Short mmCIF file of C-alpha atoms in Angstrom, two decimals:
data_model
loop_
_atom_site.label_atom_id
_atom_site.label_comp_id
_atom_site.label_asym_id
_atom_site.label_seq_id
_atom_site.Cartn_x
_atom_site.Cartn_y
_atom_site.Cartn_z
CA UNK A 1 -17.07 22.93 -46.10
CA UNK A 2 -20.01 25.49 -46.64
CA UNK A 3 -20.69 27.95 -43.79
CA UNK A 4 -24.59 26.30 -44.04
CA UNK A 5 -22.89 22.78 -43.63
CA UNK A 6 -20.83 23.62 -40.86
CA UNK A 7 -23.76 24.85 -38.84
CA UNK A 8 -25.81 22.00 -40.03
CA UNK A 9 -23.07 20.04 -38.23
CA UNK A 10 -22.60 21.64 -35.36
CA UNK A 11 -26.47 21.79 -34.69
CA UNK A 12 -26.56 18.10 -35.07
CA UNK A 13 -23.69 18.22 -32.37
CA UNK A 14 -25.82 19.83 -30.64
CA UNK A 15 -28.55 18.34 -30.44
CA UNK A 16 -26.69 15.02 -29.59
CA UNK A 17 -25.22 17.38 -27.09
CA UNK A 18 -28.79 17.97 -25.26
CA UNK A 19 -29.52 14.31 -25.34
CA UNK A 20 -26.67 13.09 -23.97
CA UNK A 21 -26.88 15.60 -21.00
CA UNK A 22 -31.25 15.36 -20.69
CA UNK A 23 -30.70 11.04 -20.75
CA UNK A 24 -27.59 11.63 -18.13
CA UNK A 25 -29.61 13.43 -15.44
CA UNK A 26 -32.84 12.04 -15.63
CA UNK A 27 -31.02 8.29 -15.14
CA UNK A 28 -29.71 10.33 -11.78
CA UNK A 29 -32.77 12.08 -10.87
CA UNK A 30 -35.28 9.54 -11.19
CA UNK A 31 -33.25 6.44 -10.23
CA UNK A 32 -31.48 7.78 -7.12
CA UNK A 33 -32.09 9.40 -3.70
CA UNK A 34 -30.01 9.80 -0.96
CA UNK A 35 -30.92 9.97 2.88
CA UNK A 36 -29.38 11.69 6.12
CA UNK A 37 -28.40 8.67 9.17
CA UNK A 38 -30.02 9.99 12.08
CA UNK A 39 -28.99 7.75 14.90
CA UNK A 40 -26.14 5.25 15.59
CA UNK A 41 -27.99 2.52 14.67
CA UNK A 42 -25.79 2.07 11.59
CA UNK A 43 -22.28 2.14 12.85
CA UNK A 44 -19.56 1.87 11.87
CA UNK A 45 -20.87 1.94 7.98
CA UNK A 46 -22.78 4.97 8.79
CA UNK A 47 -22.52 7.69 11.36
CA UNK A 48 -24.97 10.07 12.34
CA UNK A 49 -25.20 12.83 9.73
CA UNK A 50 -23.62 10.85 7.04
CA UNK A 51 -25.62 11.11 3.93
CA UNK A 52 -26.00 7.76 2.32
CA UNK A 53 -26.61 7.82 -1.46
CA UNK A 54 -29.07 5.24 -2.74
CA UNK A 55 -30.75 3.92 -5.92
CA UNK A 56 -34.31 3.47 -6.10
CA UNK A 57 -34.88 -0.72 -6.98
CA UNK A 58 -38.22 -2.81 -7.48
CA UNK A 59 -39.72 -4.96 -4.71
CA UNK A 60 -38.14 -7.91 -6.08
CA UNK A 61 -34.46 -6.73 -5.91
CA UNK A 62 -33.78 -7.26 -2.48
CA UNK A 63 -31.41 -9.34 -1.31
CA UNK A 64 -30.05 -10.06 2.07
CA UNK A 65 -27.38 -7.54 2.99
CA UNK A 66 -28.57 -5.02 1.31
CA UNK A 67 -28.69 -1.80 3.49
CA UNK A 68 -32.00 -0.21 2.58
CA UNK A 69 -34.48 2.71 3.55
CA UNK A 70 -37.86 1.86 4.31
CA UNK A 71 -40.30 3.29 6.13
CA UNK A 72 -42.94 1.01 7.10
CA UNK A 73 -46.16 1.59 9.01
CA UNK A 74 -45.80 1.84 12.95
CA UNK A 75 -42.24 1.71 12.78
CA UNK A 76 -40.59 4.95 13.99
CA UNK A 77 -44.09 6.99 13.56
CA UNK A 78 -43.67 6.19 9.80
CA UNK A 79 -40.22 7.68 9.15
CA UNK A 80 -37.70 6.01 6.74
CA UNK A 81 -35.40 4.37 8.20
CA UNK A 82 -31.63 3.05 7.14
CA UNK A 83 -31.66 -0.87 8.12
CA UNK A 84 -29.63 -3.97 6.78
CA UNK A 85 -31.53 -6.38 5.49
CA UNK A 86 -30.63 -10.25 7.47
CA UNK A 87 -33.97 -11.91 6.15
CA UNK A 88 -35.80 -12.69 3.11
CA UNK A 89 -38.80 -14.23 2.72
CA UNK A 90 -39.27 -17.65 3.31
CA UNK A 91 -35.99 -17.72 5.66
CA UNK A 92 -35.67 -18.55 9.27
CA UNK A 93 -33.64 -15.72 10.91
CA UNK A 94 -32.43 -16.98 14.53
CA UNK A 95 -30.37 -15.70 17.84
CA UNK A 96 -29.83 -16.28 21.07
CA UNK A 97 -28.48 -14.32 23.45
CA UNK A 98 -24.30 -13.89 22.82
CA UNK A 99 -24.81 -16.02 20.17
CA UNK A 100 -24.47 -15.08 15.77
CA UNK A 101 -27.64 -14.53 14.45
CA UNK A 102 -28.40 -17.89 12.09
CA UNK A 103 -30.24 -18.07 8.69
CA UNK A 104 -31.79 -21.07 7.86
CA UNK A 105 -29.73 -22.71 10.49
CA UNK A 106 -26.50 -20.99 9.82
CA UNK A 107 -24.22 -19.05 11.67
CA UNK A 108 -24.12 -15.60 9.73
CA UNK A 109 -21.07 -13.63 9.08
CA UNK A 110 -21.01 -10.39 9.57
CA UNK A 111 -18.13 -8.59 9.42
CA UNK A 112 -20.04 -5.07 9.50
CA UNK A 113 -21.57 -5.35 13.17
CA UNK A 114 -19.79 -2.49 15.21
CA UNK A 115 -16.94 -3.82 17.50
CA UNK A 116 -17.65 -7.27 16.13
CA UNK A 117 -21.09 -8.28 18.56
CA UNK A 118 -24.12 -9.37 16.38
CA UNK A 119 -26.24 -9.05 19.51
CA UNK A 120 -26.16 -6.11 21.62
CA UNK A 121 -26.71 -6.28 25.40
CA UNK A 122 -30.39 -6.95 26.39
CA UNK A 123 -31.70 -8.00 22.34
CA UNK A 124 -34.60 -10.00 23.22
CA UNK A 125 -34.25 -13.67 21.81
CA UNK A 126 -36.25 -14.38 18.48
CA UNK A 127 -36.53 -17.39 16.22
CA UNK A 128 -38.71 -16.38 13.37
CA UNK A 129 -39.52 -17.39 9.74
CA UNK A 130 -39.81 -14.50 7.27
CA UNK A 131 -43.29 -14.61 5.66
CA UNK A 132 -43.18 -13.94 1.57
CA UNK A 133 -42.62 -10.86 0.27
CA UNK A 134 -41.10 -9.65 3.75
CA UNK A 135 -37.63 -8.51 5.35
CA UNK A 136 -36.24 -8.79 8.65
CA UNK A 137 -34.12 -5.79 8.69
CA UNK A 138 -31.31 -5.00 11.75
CA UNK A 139 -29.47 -2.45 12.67
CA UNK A 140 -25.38 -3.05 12.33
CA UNK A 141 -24.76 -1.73 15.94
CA UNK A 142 -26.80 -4.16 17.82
CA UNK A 143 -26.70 -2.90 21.03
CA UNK A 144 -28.31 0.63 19.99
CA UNK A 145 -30.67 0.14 17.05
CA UNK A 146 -34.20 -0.17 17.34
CA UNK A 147 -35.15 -2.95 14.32
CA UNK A 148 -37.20 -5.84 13.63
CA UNK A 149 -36.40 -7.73 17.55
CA UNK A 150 -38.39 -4.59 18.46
CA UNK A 151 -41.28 -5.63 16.83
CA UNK A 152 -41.83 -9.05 17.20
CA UNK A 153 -45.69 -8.88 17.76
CA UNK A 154 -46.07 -7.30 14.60
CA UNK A 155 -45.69 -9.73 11.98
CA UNK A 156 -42.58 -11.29 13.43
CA UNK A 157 -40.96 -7.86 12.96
CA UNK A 158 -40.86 -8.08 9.47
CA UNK A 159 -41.08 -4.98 6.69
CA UNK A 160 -43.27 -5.28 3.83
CA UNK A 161 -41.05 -5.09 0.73
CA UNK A 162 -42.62 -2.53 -0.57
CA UNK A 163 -41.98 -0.68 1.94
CA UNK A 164 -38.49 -0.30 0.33
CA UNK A 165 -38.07 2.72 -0.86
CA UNK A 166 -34.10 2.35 -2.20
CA UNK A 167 -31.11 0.10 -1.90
CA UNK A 168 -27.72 1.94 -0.92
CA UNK A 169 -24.98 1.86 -3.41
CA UNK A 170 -22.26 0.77 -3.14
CA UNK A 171 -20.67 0.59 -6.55
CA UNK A 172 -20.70 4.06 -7.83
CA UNK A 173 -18.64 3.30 -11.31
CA UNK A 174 -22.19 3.92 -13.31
CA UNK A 175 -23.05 6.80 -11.98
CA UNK A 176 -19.25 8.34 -12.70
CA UNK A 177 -20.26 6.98 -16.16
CA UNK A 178 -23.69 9.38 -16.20
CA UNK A 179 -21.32 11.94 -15.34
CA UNK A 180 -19.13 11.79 -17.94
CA UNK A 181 -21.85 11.66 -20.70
CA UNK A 182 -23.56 15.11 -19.01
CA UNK A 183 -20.10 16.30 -19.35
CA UNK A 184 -19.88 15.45 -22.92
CA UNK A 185 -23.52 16.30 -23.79
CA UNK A 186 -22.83 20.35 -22.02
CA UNK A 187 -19.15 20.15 -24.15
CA UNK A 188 -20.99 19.48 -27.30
CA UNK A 189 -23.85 22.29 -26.82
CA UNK A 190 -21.39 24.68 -25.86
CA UNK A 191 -19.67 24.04 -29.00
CA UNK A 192 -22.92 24.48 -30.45
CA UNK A 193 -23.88 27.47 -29.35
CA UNK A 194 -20.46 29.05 -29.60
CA UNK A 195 -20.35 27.89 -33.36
CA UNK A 196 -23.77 29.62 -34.17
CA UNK A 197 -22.98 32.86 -31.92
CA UNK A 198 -19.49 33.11 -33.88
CA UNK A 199 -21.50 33.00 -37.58
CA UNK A 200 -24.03 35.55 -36.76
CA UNK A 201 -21.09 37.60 -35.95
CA UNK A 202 -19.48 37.40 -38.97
CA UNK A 203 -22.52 37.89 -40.96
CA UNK A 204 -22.85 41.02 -43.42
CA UNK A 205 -24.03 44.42 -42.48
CA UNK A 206 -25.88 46.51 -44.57
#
């Protein structure tokens, strides 16, 4: 193969190369965050100073159990918040005292609620139907997280979803697959570049 070929090539390598890698990071970048726990309101899934990774989703894509950040005004002065979501709209989220929390007359399981109580000592009683396009969000240790029982009074403690701000994620085998294709893209401009630094070297003097 001609020495003009072979660079040909190899620039078109590279250029694949930049592609790959540019696509691979701005799929992390702009469709992923990730957020610090600051409270025990999320144990046992999270502990204080965990750092949950999350990817950024529209209004419509959430579903109930979905642990989510929102921040929603009047809640917390306004700070995002980690909360799992028990509620969608048009549901009617239920508990008594000692009793599982119920959706649409149900008994919900929920194997994530620290030491297995979906209560919490002293959780005011609520009966409530989740208006459209809202959440009822708890925490998953129910005797120390401040979440929607809290604010009844204010649209029967529900969160706007748009207030969602990302959905944590759990299943990580895409992202591991944006990692790979940086990792090829910054393999094939390296090869690039080393196969035009090596011709220039071996070009003529004089």
């Amino acid at each position: 193969m001609h020495g003009w070929r072979v660079k040909a090539f190899f620039r078109g390598l590279g250029a694949v190369g930049l592609l790959l890698l540019a696509g691979a990071l701005w799929y992390v970048v702009a469709g992923h965050t990730t957020a610090v726990v600051a409270g025990e309101s999320m144990r046992p899934a999270y502990a204080p100073g965990d750092r949950v990774f999350l990817e950024r989703v529209e209004p419509g894509e959430v579903r109930r159990g979905d642990v989510v950040l929102h921040a929603s005004p009047g809640w917390y002065g306004g700070m995002p918040a980690v909360r799992r979501v028990i509620g969608v709209g048009g549901d009617r989220v239920a508990q008594r005292p000692g009793e599982p929390v119920t959706v649409n007359g149900k008994p919900l399981e929920e194997p994530y609620v620290k030491d297995g109580d979906p209560s919490g000592a002293g959780a005011p009683e609520y009966d409530v139907t989740v208006p459209e396009g809202r959440l009822f969000l708890l925490g998953d240790h129910r005797a120390n997280s401040n979440d929607s029982r809290y604010f009844l009074d204010d649209r029967s403690g529900t969160a706007a979803q748009e207030e969602v701000r990302a959905r944590a994620l759990d299943d990580r085998s895409h992202l591991y697959g944006a990692g790979l294709t940086a990792l090829l893209g910054l393999v094939l401009v390296g090869g690039a570049l080393a196969t035009e630094i090596a011709g220039r070297r071996r070009l003529p003097v004089g």
